[in-house]
Short mmCIF file of C-alpha atoms and ligand atoms in Angstrom, two decimals:
data_model
loop_
_atom_site.label_atom_id
_atom_site.label_comp_id
_atom_site.label_asym_id
_atom_site.label_seq_id
_atom_site.Cartn_x
_atom_site.Cartn_y
_atom_site.Cartn_z
CA UNK A 1 0.00 0.00 0.00
CA UNK A 2 1.40 3.42 -0.82
CA UNK A 3 1.37 6.34 1.57
CA UNK A 4 -1.55 8.14 -0.08
CA UNK A 5 -3.97 5.28 0.37
CA UNK A 6 -3.07 4.80 4.02
CA UNK A 7 -5.10 6.29 6.84
CA UNK A 8 -3.86 7.37 10.25
CA UNK A 9 -5.86 8.26 13.32
CA UNK A 10 -4.30 11.00 15.42
CA UNK A 11 -5.46 10.67 19.00
CA UNK A 12 -5.17 14.04 20.73
CA UNK A 13 -4.67 13.65 24.47
CA UNK A 14 -2.86 16.25 26.57
CA UNK A 15 -1.40 17.85 23.46
CA UNK A 16 -4.25 20.06 22.25
CA UNK A 17 -2.26 22.07 19.72
CA UNK A 18 -0.99 22.14 16.16
CA UNK A 19 2.43 23.68 16.82
CA UNK A 20 5.22 21.37 17.97
CA UNK A 21 2.99 18.33 17.70
CA UNK A 22 5.20 15.39 16.86
CA UNK A 23 2.38 12.83 16.70
CA UNK A 24 0.46 14.91 14.18
CA UNK A 25 3.53 15.51 11.98
CA UNK A 26 4.54 11.83 12.12
CA UNK A 27 1.04 10.88 10.98
CA UNK A 28 1.12 13.37 8.11
CA UNK A 29 4.44 11.95 6.96
CA UNK A 30 3.16 8.37 7.07
CA UNK A 31 -0.35 8.53 5.70
CA UNK A 32 -2.38 10.30 3.03
CA UNK A 33 -5.53 10.63 5.11
CA UNK A 34 -5.57 11.88 8.68
CA UNK A 35 -8.42 11.42 11.15
CA UNK A 36 -7.87 13.60 14.24
CA UNK A 37 -9.86 12.47 17.29
CA UNK A 38 -10.46 13.55 20.86
CA UNK A 39 -12.20 11.28 23.32
CA UNK A 40 -14.01 12.42 26.43
CA UNK A 41 -13.43 9.53 28.80
CA UNK A 42 -16.23 9.37 31.40
CA UNK A 43 -13.79 7.82 33.90
CA UNK A 44 -11.77 11.03 33.74
CA UNK A 45 -14.60 13.55 33.38
CA UNK A 46 -17.28 12.00 35.57
CA UNK A 47 -15.28 9.70 37.86
CA UNK A 48 -13.97 10.31 41.36
CA UNK A 49 -10.50 10.30 42.88
CA UNK A 50 -9.68 7.53 45.37
CA UNK A 51 -10.75 9.70 48.30
CA UNK A 52 -13.96 10.75 46.61
CA UNK A 53 -13.46 14.13 44.91
CA UNK A 54 -14.68 14.77 41.36
CA UNK A 55 -11.72 13.84 39.17
CA UNK A 56 -12.14 16.79 36.83
CA UNK A 57 -13.74 19.79 38.47
CA UNK A 58 -15.73 22.39 36.59
CA UNK A 59 -12.88 24.84 35.92
CA UNK A 60 -10.69 22.32 34.14
CA UNK A 61 -13.64 20.68 32.38
CA UNK A 62 -14.63 24.06 30.91
CA UNK A 63 -11.04 24.83 29.95
CA UNK A 64 -10.74 21.50 28.12
CA UNK A 65 -14.03 21.98 26.26
CA UNK A 66 -12.79 25.41 25.11
CA UNK A 67 -9.47 23.89 24.06
CA UNK A 68 -11.26 21.24 21.99
CA UNK A 69 -13.45 23.81 20.27
CA UNK A 70 -10.36 25.85 19.41
CA UNK A 71 -8.44 22.84 18.11
CA UNK A 72 -11.42 21.79 16.03
CA UNK A 73 -11.59 25.20 14.42
CA UNK A 74 -7.82 25.29 13.75
CA UNK A 75 -8.05 21.87 12.09
CA UNK A 76 -11.05 23.02 10.05
CA UNK A 77 -8.93 25.89 8.73
CA UNK A 78 -6.69 23.18 7.26
CA UNK A 79 -9.61 21.38 5.61
CA UNK A 80 -9.70 18.77 8.36
CA UNK A 81 -11.73 18.43 11.56
CA UNK A 82 -11.59 17.06 15.07
CA UNK A 83 -13.83 14.03 15.49
CA UNK A 84 -15.32 13.71 18.95
CA UNK A 85 -16.20 10.57 20.84
CA UNK A 86 -17.47 10.00 24.38
CA UNK A 87 -16.43 6.69 25.90
CA UNK A 88 -13.37 4.66 26.82
CA UNK A 89 -10.55 5.57 24.41
CA UNK A 90 -9.40 1.95 24.15
CA UNK A 91 -12.88 0.98 22.89
CA UNK A 92 -13.77 4.05 20.85
CA UNK A 93 -10.47 4.10 18.99
CA UNK A 94 -10.67 0.41 18.21
CA UNK A 95 -14.16 0.90 16.78
CA UNK A 96 -12.97 3.82 14.69
CA UNK A 97 -9.85 2.02 13.50
CA UNK A 98 -12.02 -0.87 12.30
CA UNK A 99 -14.54 1.45 10.69
CA UNK A 100 -12.07 3.55 8.68
CA UNK A 101 -9.54 0.74 8.16
CA UNK A 102 -6.65 2.86 9.33
CA UNK A 103 -3.08 1.60 9.57
CA UNK A 104 -2.06 3.29 12.80
CA UNK A 105 -3.13 5.37 15.76
CA UNK A 106 -0.58 8.12 16.42
CA UNK A 107 -0.46 9.73 19.85
CA UNK A 108 1.85 11.22 22.41
CA UNK A 109 2.92 8.69 25.01
CA UNK A 110 1.71 9.26 28.55
CA UNK A 111 3.68 7.99 31.52
CA UNK A 112 1.32 7.99 34.48
CA UNK A 113 -0.42 4.74 35.37
CA UNK A 114 -4.06 5.37 34.47
CA UNK A 115 -3.08 6.76 31.08
CA UNK A 116 -0.57 3.95 30.50
CA UNK A 117 -3.26 1.33 31.25
CA UNK A 118 -5.49 2.87 28.58
CA UNK A 119 -2.78 3.07 25.92
CA UNK A 120 -1.55 -0.50 26.68
CA UNK A 121 -5.04 -1.90 26.38
CA UNK A 122 -5.58 -0.06 23.09
CA UNK A 123 -2.25 -1.27 21.78
CA UNK A 124 -3.17 -4.91 22.47
CA UNK A 125 -6.51 -4.67 20.72
CA UNK A 126 -5.03 -2.83 17.74
CA UNK A 127 -2.47 -5.58 17.30
CA UNK A 128 -5.33 -8.08 17.15
CA UNK A 129 -6.67 -6.31 14.05
CA UNK A 130 -3.29 -5.83 12.44
CA UNK A 131 -2.86 -2.15 13.38
CA UNK A 132 -0.56 -0.45 15.84
CA UNK A 133 0.02 2.61 18.01
CA UNK A 134 2.88 4.90 17.05
CA UNK A 135 4.07 6.90 20.02
CA UNK A 136 5.63 10.36 19.99
CA UNK A 137 6.86 12.75 22.64
CA UNK A 138 5.55 16.16 23.36
CA UNK A 139 5.34 17.10 27.03
CA UNK A 140 8.78 18.15 28.05
CA UNK A 141 11.40 20.76 27.31
CA UNK A 142 14.12 18.13 26.95
CA UNK A 143 13.94 14.94 24.95
CA UNK A 144 14.54 11.93 27.16
CA UNK A 145 16.81 10.56 24.40
CA UNK A 146 19.05 13.66 24.73
CA UNK A 147 19.49 13.36 28.50
CA UNK A 148 22.88 12.25 29.81
CA UNK A 149 21.25 9.54 31.98
CA UNK A 150 18.55 6.92 31.43
CA UNK A 151 15.20 7.90 32.94
CA UNK A 152 15.64 5.35 35.72
CA UNK A 153 18.79 7.21 36.78
CA UNK A 154 17.24 10.66 36.87
CA UNK A 155 18.96 12.43 39.79
CA UNK A 156 16.91 12.40 42.96
CA UNK A 157 17.24 16.13 43.60
CA UNK A 158 16.31 19.01 41.33
CA UNK A 159 19.65 20.77 41.80
CA UNK A 160 21.59 17.75 40.64
CA UNK A 161 19.23 17.27 37.69
CA UNK A 162 19.55 20.92 36.68
CA UNK A 163 23.35 20.86 36.90
CA UNK A 164 23.51 17.82 34.65
CA UNK A 165 21.27 19.25 31.96
CA UNK A 166 21.06 23.02 31.78
CA UNK A 167 24.50 23.75 30.36
CA UNK A 168 24.97 20.62 28.32
CA UNK A 169 21.68 19.53 26.82
CA UNK A 170 20.23 21.74 24.10
CA UNK A 171 16.49 22.28 23.98
CA UNK A 172 15.34 21.32 20.52
CA UNK A 173 13.49 23.76 18.28
CA UNK A 174 9.70 23.39 18.39
CA UNK A 175 8.30 21.67 15.31
CA UNK A 176 6.35 23.88 12.94
CA UNK A 177 2.62 23.52 12.68
CA UNK A 178 1.23 22.02 9.47
CA UNK A 179 0.36 24.64 6.89
CA UNK A 180 -0.80 22.54 3.94
CA UNK A 181 -4.43 21.56 3.70
CA UNK A 182 -5.20 17.99 4.70
CA UNK A 183 -6.41 15.54 2.02
CA UNK A 184 -10.12 14.94 1.87
CA UNK A 185 -11.16 11.70 3.55
CA UNK A 186 -12.32 8.86 1.32
CA UNK A 187 -14.57 7.50 4.09
CA UNK A 188 -17.47 9.05 5.93
CA UNK A 189 -16.69 9.56 9.61
CA UNK A 190 -19.32 10.70 12.07
CA UNK A 191 -18.23 14.03 13.56
CA UNK A 192 -19.56 13.55 17.08
CA UNK A 193 -20.58 16.45 19.30
CA UNK A 194 -18.47 18.33 21.83
CA UNK A 195 -20.24 17.77 25.16
CA UNK A 196 -21.42 20.74 27.21
CA UNK A 197 -20.31 21.33 30.78
CA UNK A 198 -23.74 20.12 31.78
CA UNK A 199 -23.23 16.86 29.88
CA UNK A 200 -20.09 16.36 31.96
CA UNK A 201 -22.03 16.75 35.19
CA UNK A 202 -21.36 20.41 36.00
CA UNK A 203 -23.56 23.46 36.04
CA UNK A 204 -22.79 25.92 33.27
CA UNK A 205 -21.01 29.07 34.48
CA UNK A 206 -19.51 32.20 32.97
CA UNK A 207 -15.77 32.64 33.35
CA UNK A 208 -14.95 35.84 35.21
CA UNK A 209 -11.72 37.59 36.05
CA UNK A 210 -12.25 37.75 39.80
CA UNK A 211 -8.86 36.12 40.29
CA UNK A 212 -7.29 38.69 37.95
CA UNK A 213 -7.43 36.43 34.93
CA UNK A 214 -10.29 35.19 32.76
CA UNK A 215 -8.98 31.80 31.67
CA UNK A 216 -9.89 30.49 28.26
CA UNK A 217 -8.70 27.18 26.92
CA UNK A 218 -7.10 26.58 23.54
CA UNK A 219 -3.93 27.03 21.54
CA UNK A 220 -5.06 30.41 20.19
CA UNK A 221 -5.35 31.87 23.70
CA UNK A 222 -2.13 30.16 24.79
CA UNK A 223 -0.13 31.79 22.01
CA UNK A 224 -1.80 35.10 22.78
CA UNK A 225 -0.73 34.85 26.44
CA UNK A 226 2.83 33.97 25.42
CA UNK A 227 2.95 37.07 23.23
CA UNK A 228 1.34 39.21 25.95
CA UNK A 229 3.73 38.09 28.68
CA UNK A 230 6.89 38.47 26.61
CA UNK A 231 6.43 40.84 23.70
CA UNK A 232 3.44 43.08 24.46
CA UNK A 233 4.16 43.86 28.11
CA UNK A 234 7.76 42.77 28.74
CA UNK A 235 6.56 41.16 31.97
CA UNK A 236 9.13 38.41 31.58
CA UNK A 237 11.92 40.91 32.19
CA UNK A 238 10.86 41.23 35.85
CA UNK A 239 9.56 37.69 36.38
CA UNK A 240 12.02 36.76 39.11
CA UNK A 241 10.99 39.78 41.21
CA UNK A 242 7.24 39.41 40.66
CA UNK A 243 6.76 35.63 40.60
CA UNK A 244 5.97 35.34 44.31
CA UNK A 245 3.01 37.67 43.95
CA UNK A 246 -0.50 36.68 44.93
CA UNK A 247 -2.92 39.09 43.38
CA UNK A 248 -3.70 40.14 39.83
CA UNK A 249 -3.02 39.11 36.28
CA UNK A 250 0.65 39.78 35.73
CA UNK A 251 2.79 38.56 38.62
CA UNK A 252 3.56 35.25 36.92
CA UNK A 253 3.15 33.91 33.40
CA UNK A 254 -0.12 31.98 33.93
CA UNK A 255 1.08 29.53 31.26
CA UNK A 256 0.32 26.48 33.44
CA UNK A 257 -3.24 25.54 32.33
CA UNK A 258 -2.20 25.65 28.67
CA UNK A 259 0.96 23.69 29.40
CA UNK A 260 -1.05 21.08 31.29
CA UNK A 261 -3.44 20.47 28.40
CA UNK A 262 -0.64 20.79 25.87
CA UNK A 263 -2.16 23.87 24.20
CA UNK A 264 1.31 25.36 24.59
CA UNK A 265 4.59 23.53 24.11
CA UNK A 266 7.40 24.23 26.61
CA UNK A 267 9.80 24.20 23.66
CA UNK A 268 7.80 27.01 22.10
CA UNK A 269 8.14 29.07 25.30
CA UNK A 270 11.86 28.37 25.31
CA UNK A 271 12.29 29.38 21.66
CA UNK A 272 10.47 32.66 22.31
CA UNK A 273 12.55 33.25 25.44
CA UNK A 274 15.77 32.87 23.45
CA UNK A 275 14.46 35.24 20.79
CA UNK A 276 13.45 37.71 23.50
CA UNK A 277 16.92 37.49 25.06
CA UNK A 278 18.52 38.29 21.69
CA UNK A 279 16.15 41.05 20.67
CA UNK A 280 15.28 42.70 24.00
CA UNK A 281 16.77 41.68 27.36
CA UNK A 282 18.65 38.77 28.78
CA UNK A 283 18.67 38.79 32.58
CA UNK A 284 18.09 36.63 35.67
CA UNK A 285 14.33 36.77 35.09
CA UNK A 286 14.49 35.33 31.59
CA UNK A 287 16.73 32.59 32.97
CA UNK A 288 14.30 31.95 35.81
CA UNK A 289 11.48 31.02 33.45
CA UNK A 290 13.78 28.35 32.00
CA UNK A 291 14.59 27.31 35.58
CA UNK A 292 10.90 26.81 36.42
CA UNK A 293 10.28 24.87 33.21
CA UNK A 294 13.13 22.59 34.25
CA UNK A 295 11.27 21.95 37.50
CA UNK A 296 8.35 20.81 35.39
CA UNK A 297 10.57 18.39 33.46
CA UNK A 298 12.15 17.19 36.68
CA UNK A 299 8.78 16.23 38.16
CA UNK A 300 7.78 14.49 34.96
CA UNK A 301 10.99 12.46 34.93
CA UNK A 302 10.55 11.69 38.61
CA UNK A 303 7.06 10.43 37.77
CA UNK A 304 8.52 8.19 35.08
CA UNK A 305 11.29 6.95 37.33
CA UNK A 306 9.16 6.18 40.38
CA UNK A 307 5.89 5.31 38.65
CA UNK A 308 2.99 4.99 41.05
CA UNK A 309 5.07 5.92 44.09
CA UNK A 310 4.29 9.61 43.55
CA UNK A 311 0.61 8.87 44.22
CA UNK A 312 1.26 6.82 47.38
CA UNK A 313 1.34 8.13 50.92
CA UNK A 314 4.99 7.00 51.30
CA UNK A 315 5.96 9.08 48.25
CA UNK A 316 9.11 8.61 46.19
CA UNK A 317 11.20 8.45 49.37
CA UNK A 318 9.19 5.42 50.45
CA UNK A 319 8.78 6.92 53.87
CA UNK A 320 5.74 5.66 55.73
CA UNK A 321 5.25 8.43 58.24
CA UNK A 322 2.01 6.86 59.45
CA UNK A 323 1.38 9.83 61.64
CA UNK A 324 -1.42 11.56 59.82
CA UNK A 325 -4.74 12.54 61.35
CA UNK A 326 -7.85 11.49 59.47
CA UNK A 327 -10.11 14.25 60.71
CA UNK A 328 -12.47 14.92 57.82
CA UNK A 329 -14.11 17.82 59.57
CA UNK A 330 -10.78 19.58 59.93
CA UNK A 331 -9.99 18.84 56.31
CA UNK A 332 -13.33 20.35 55.21
CA UNK A 333 -12.43 23.55 57.05
CA UNK A 334 -9.14 23.68 55.17
CA UNK A 335 -10.76 22.90 51.83
CA UNK A 336 -13.55 25.43 52.15
CA UNK A 337 -11.30 28.21 53.45
CA UNK A 338 -12.70 28.24 56.99
CA UNK A 339 -9.69 27.58 59.18
CA UNK A 340 -9.73 30.99 60.83
CA UNK A 341 -6.18 31.57 59.55
CA UNK A 342 -6.72 34.41 57.06
CA UNK A 343 -3.78 33.70 54.74
CA UNK A 344 -4.84 30.06 54.32
CA UNK A 345 -8.52 30.87 53.92
CA UNK A 346 -7.90 33.57 51.31
CA UNK A 347 -5.86 31.18 49.18
CA UNK A 348 -8.36 28.33 49.47
CA UNK A 349 -11.25 30.62 48.62
CA UNK A 350 -9.39 31.79 45.55
CA UNK A 351 -8.89 28.17 44.49
CA UNK A 352 -12.55 27.35 45.06
CA UNK A 353 -13.77 30.38 43.15
CA UNK A 354 -11.34 30.36 40.24
CA UNK A 355 -9.52 27.00 39.96
CA UNK A 356 -6.17 28.77 40.37
CA UNK A 357 -3.82 29.66 43.20
CA UNK A 358 -0.34 31.20 43.04
CA UNK A 359 2.70 29.03 43.65
CA UNK A 360 3.37 30.85 46.93
CA UNK A 361 -0.20 30.16 48.02
CA UNK A 362 0.04 26.47 47.06
CA UNK A 363 3.20 26.01 49.08
CA UNK A 364 1.62 27.57 52.13
CA UNK A 365 -1.74 25.82 52.12
CA UNK A 366 -0.04 22.48 51.40
CA UNK A 367 2.49 22.92 54.20
CA UNK A 368 -0.29 24.04 56.56
CA UNK A 369 -2.34 20.93 55.81
CA UNK A 370 0.55 18.55 56.40
CA UNK A 371 2.73 20.22 58.98
CA UNK A 372 0.27 22.23 61.07
CA UNK A 373 -3.00 20.31 60.75
CA UNK A 374 -1.10 16.98 60.43
CA UNK A 375 -3.59 15.72 57.88
CA UNK A 376 -2.93 13.06 55.26
CA UNK A 377 -1.28 14.93 52.38
CA UNK A 378 -3.17 12.81 49.82
CA UNK A 379 -6.40 14.56 50.83
CA UNK A 380 -4.88 17.88 49.83
CA UNK A 381 -3.31 16.52 46.66
CA UNK A 382 -6.56 14.95 45.49
CA UNK A 383 -8.49 18.10 46.32
CA UNK A 384 -6.02 20.04 44.15
CA UNK A 385 -6.37 17.40 41.43
CA UNK A 386 -10.09 18.03 41.37
CA UNK A 387 -10.05 21.81 41.51
CA UNK A 388 -6.94 23.03 39.74
CA UNK A 389 -7.42 24.41 36.26
CA UNK A 390 -3.76 23.54 35.58
CA UNK A 391 -3.72 20.09 37.21
CA UNK A 392 -0.87 17.99 35.93
CA UNK A 393 -0.30 14.63 37.66
CA UNK A 394 3.49 14.87 37.92
CA UNK A 395 3.66 18.55 38.88
CA UNK A 396 0.87 18.23 41.41
CA UNK A 397 1.90 15.01 43.14
CA UNK A 398 5.61 15.85 42.77
CA UNK A 399 5.12 19.15 44.61
CA UNK A 400 2.94 17.54 47.28
CA UNK A 401 5.55 14.78 47.80
CA UNK A 402 8.12 17.55 48.21
CA UNK A 403 6.13 19.53 50.74
CA UNK A 404 4.96 16.49 52.68
CA UNK A 405 8.63 15.50 53.08
CA UNK A 406 8.21 12.21 51.20
CA UNK A 407 9.69 13.40 47.90
CA UNK A 408 12.68 15.02 46.30
CA UNK A 409 13.43 17.71 48.88
CA UNK A 410 17.01 17.31 50.14
CA UNK A 411 16.18 19.50 53.14
CA UNK A 412 14.68 17.55 56.02
CA UNK A 413 11.54 19.00 57.58
CA UNK A 414 11.03 22.05 55.40
CA UNK A 415 8.39 24.13 57.13
CA UNK A 416 6.49 27.23 56.07
CA UNK A 417 5.65 29.48 58.99
CA UNK A 418 2.30 30.74 57.76
CA UNK A 419 2.28 33.88 59.85
CA UNK A 420 5.68 35.08 58.70
CA UNK A 421 4.93 34.05 55.11
CA UNK A 422 1.70 36.06 55.23
CA UNK A 423 3.44 39.12 56.65
CA UNK A 424 6.19 38.87 54.05
CA UNK A 425 4.17 38.17 50.90
CA UNK A 426 0.96 40.02 51.79
CA UNK A 427 2.53 42.81 53.82
CA UNK A 428 -0.28 45.29 53.19
CA UNK A 429 -2.99 42.66 53.62
CA UNK A 430 -4.44 43.45 50.18
CA UNK A 431 -4.63 39.82 49.14
CA UNK A 432 -6.38 38.62 52.30
CA UNK A 433 -8.82 41.52 52.24
CA UNK A 434 -9.61 40.87 48.59
CA UNK A 435 -10.70 37.28 49.20
CA UNK A 436 -12.02 37.79 52.74
CA UNK A 437 -13.95 41.07 52.50
CA UNK A 438 -15.40 40.41 55.97
CA UNK A 439 -11.95 41.37 57.30
CA UNK A 440 -11.61 44.59 55.36
CA UNK A 441 -11.90 46.85 58.42
CA UNK A 442 -9.15 45.07 60.32
CA UNK A 443 -5.87 47.04 60.36
CA UNK A 444 -3.01 45.36 58.62
CA UNK A 445 -0.99 44.96 61.83
CA UNK A 446 -3.68 42.68 63.28
CA UNK A 447 -5.04 41.07 60.13
CA UNK A 448 -2.90 37.98 59.64
CA UNK A 449 -3.01 37.00 63.31
CA UNK A 450 -6.60 38.04 63.92
CA UNK A 451 -7.06 35.05 66.22
CA UNK A 452 -4.71 36.74 68.69
CA UNK A 453 -6.72 39.95 68.92
CA UNK A 454 -8.77 40.47 72.04
CA UNK A 455 -12.43 39.69 71.16
CA UNK A 456 -13.61 42.98 72.64
CA UNK A 457 -11.28 44.83 70.28
CA UNK A 458 -12.77 43.02 67.30
CA UNK A 459 -16.19 44.55 67.84
CA UNK A 460 -14.86 47.89 66.65
CA UNK A 461 -14.25 46.24 63.27
CA UNK A 462 -17.82 44.85 63.32
CA UNK A 463 -16.42 41.35 63.71
CA UNK A 464 -17.14 38.44 65.98
CA UNK A 465 -15.06 35.33 65.59
CA UNK A 466 -17.21 32.24 65.18
CA UNK A 467 -19.96 34.36 63.63
CA UNK A 468 -18.51 36.67 60.96
CA UNK A 469 -15.26 34.82 60.52
CA UNK A 470 -14.29 31.35 61.85
CA UNK A 471 -12.54 30.71 65.13
CA UNK A 472 -9.00 29.42 64.45
CA UNK A 473 -8.55 25.67 64.10
CA UNK A 474 -5.22 25.97 65.94
CA UNK A 475 -4.60 27.36 69.39
CA UNK A 476 -3.40 30.95 69.46
CA UNK A 477 -0.04 29.83 70.85
CA UNK A 478 0.68 27.61 67.84
CA UNK A 479 3.17 29.97 66.20
CA UNK A 480 4.59 31.66 69.31
P1 LIG B 501 5.12 30.61 36.51
O1 LIG B 501 5.74 31.03 37.79
O2 LIG B 501 4.95 31.65 35.48
O3 LIG B 501 6.02 29.42 35.96
C1 LIG B 501 6.10 29.09 34.58
C2 LIG B 501 5.85 27.61 34.43
O4 LIG B 501 6.88 26.86 35.09
C3 LIG B 501 4.56 27.14 35.03
O5 LIG B 501 3.47 27.34 34.16
C4 LIG B 501 4.84 25.66 35.27
O6 LIG B 501 4.66 24.89 34.11
C5 LIG B 501 6.33 25.66 35.62
N1 LIG B 501 6.48 25.65 37.08
C6 LIG B 501 6.62 26.71 37.91
N2 LIG B 501 6.75 26.29 39.18
C7 LIG B 501 6.69 24.95 39.15
C8 LIG B 501 6.76 23.94 40.15
N3 LIG B 501 6.94 24.22 41.46
N4 LIG B 501 6.63 22.66 39.77
C9 LIG B 501 6.46 22.32 38.46
N5 LIG B 501 6.38 23.24 37.49
C10 LIG B 501 6.51 24.53 37.83
N6 LIG B 501 1.80 23.22 38.54
C11 LIG B 501 1.08 22.69 37.54
O7 LIG B 501 1.30 23.05 36.39
N7 LIG B 501 0.11 21.76 37.79
C12 LIG B 501 -0.17 21.33 39.05
O8 LIG B 501 -1.03 20.47 39.23
C13 LIG B 501 0.57 21.89 40.13
N8 LIG B 501 0.31 21.55 41.42
C14 LIG B 501 1.06 22.10 42.43
C15 LIG B 501 0.82 21.70 43.76
C16 LIG B 501 1.56 22.25 44.80
C17 LIG B 501 1.32 21.79 46.22
C18 LIG B 501 2.54 23.21 44.52
C19 LIG B 501 3.36 23.83 45.64
C20 LIG B 501 2.80 23.61 43.22
C21 LIG B 501 2.07 23.06 42.16
N9 LIG B 501 2.31 23.44 40.83
C22 LIG B 501 1.58 22.87 39.82
C23 LIG B 501 3.45 24.33 40.49
C24 LIG B 501 3.16 25.83 40.42
O9 LIG B 501 2.49 26.26 41.55
C25 LIG B 501 2.37 26.21 39.16
O10 LIG B 501 2.96 25.65 38.01
C26 LIG B 501 2.36 27.74 38.97
O11 LIG B 501 1.83 28.37 40.11
C27 LIG B 501 1.51 28.08 37.76
O12 LIG B 501 1.45 29.46 37.54
P2 LIG B 501 2.27 30.13 36.36
O13 LIG B 501 2.08 29.39 35.09
O14 LIG B 501 1.93 31.56 36.37
O15 LIG B 501 3.74 29.88 36.86
#
């Protein structure tokens, strides 16, 4: 059979883009007819995490729907389309492969267990009908094949990893997006319908910019944000100074949701960074974006190296601390932003209302859950998995492992003192007052440690603890 009469299915997964899409380009090189597909897997969209949270909360579900609509329209501009199915990918793709008599299914390889189970099962059934999966790579900045160590020997600490790669391993250029129109299909394929948020079990809602940013999924928006952050506003030039911010649109890049769904390739960010350094400014901030993207790669490689360990309570260190409390009521106070510790509550309320929280906020609420409340870190990690608009298995569980002290942190017992963190990063109290307007009358000096203020003094701010704002879950002497 010659190339032109061959058909290839391209299964889009967490790579919802046309630029730097190796699977798509490999398919175009191998076959004359391309059938791009996305599958809404009910296990992912309607299922629950082990501890019972919705696996894909409403913010991410909406973001993915928007990303699919955008990808569909970009493919239509090339004379193609994105065919939609709802069901188990291993079954839906097999059906489609039989129907269109394709030769291969091209996709980017996933490395975390649930995704691996799906791709393995599909691979076995495709073999049974004389077809196969062709895997490509697309998640990371570095190619695993370029690394100076096999994945199983990825250094255990980030610093060691960084030292072994940053100066020696080049980041490859992003692949160009296809520009030629796709050939017309010789078979009729049912288009399928993109499900609504309601179909996925969530109430419809309008995105707002209460958190400083009105997120919208899709490659088009991702590329717009890349341009905005680098070229339009030069925000990248001060990234290192602003990245620990909490409030507003511009303190950090906000690339993460697009990176997580693959609407934006890290290699594309890197290529633009290099161009920016040549044409405008090269400084410690432009380097720091590269540094953070290396963290992302590090967690992905750690996920590959340790497999399921990142999802287990013992973490990659294999340390069974067995000292966690299982107080669900206390956890609910943390999750809903009702701990009576303003800095924690403000961050959790932001997460609940927007699906996003700054990195500084994440570090603090995670540390508070594990180190102060002594709760099982998996509760926090799964809650994040459900809510985060930028949830990525390796980045989420890798960071939680780190903070819970069961991961890659070389420092024993890292601890975030919430009160001093709050005073340092929210020194004027603007962030806390924004998310907890009930505290807006409280002077900054008393705000972060409101639980220490004499109750009679609180009346002058029209506040009664336990009524207008929760009593603290920790005794007032906790941080003395
Ligand atoms: P920027 O500061 O602009 O950073 C640029 C990019 O670098 C980010 O988009 C991200 O891809 C990468 N990056 C930055 N910091 C980290 C980090 N610590 N670990 C890995 N990658 C990083 N990030 C996710 O993308 N998905 C998650 O599920 C996730 N869960 C987290 C859970 C906890 C407990 C913590 C402490 C951090 C988590 N992070 C996660 C990392 C980080 O908080 C977010 O990537 C960052 O806040 C996203 O905002 P930004 O894109 O503006 O980041």
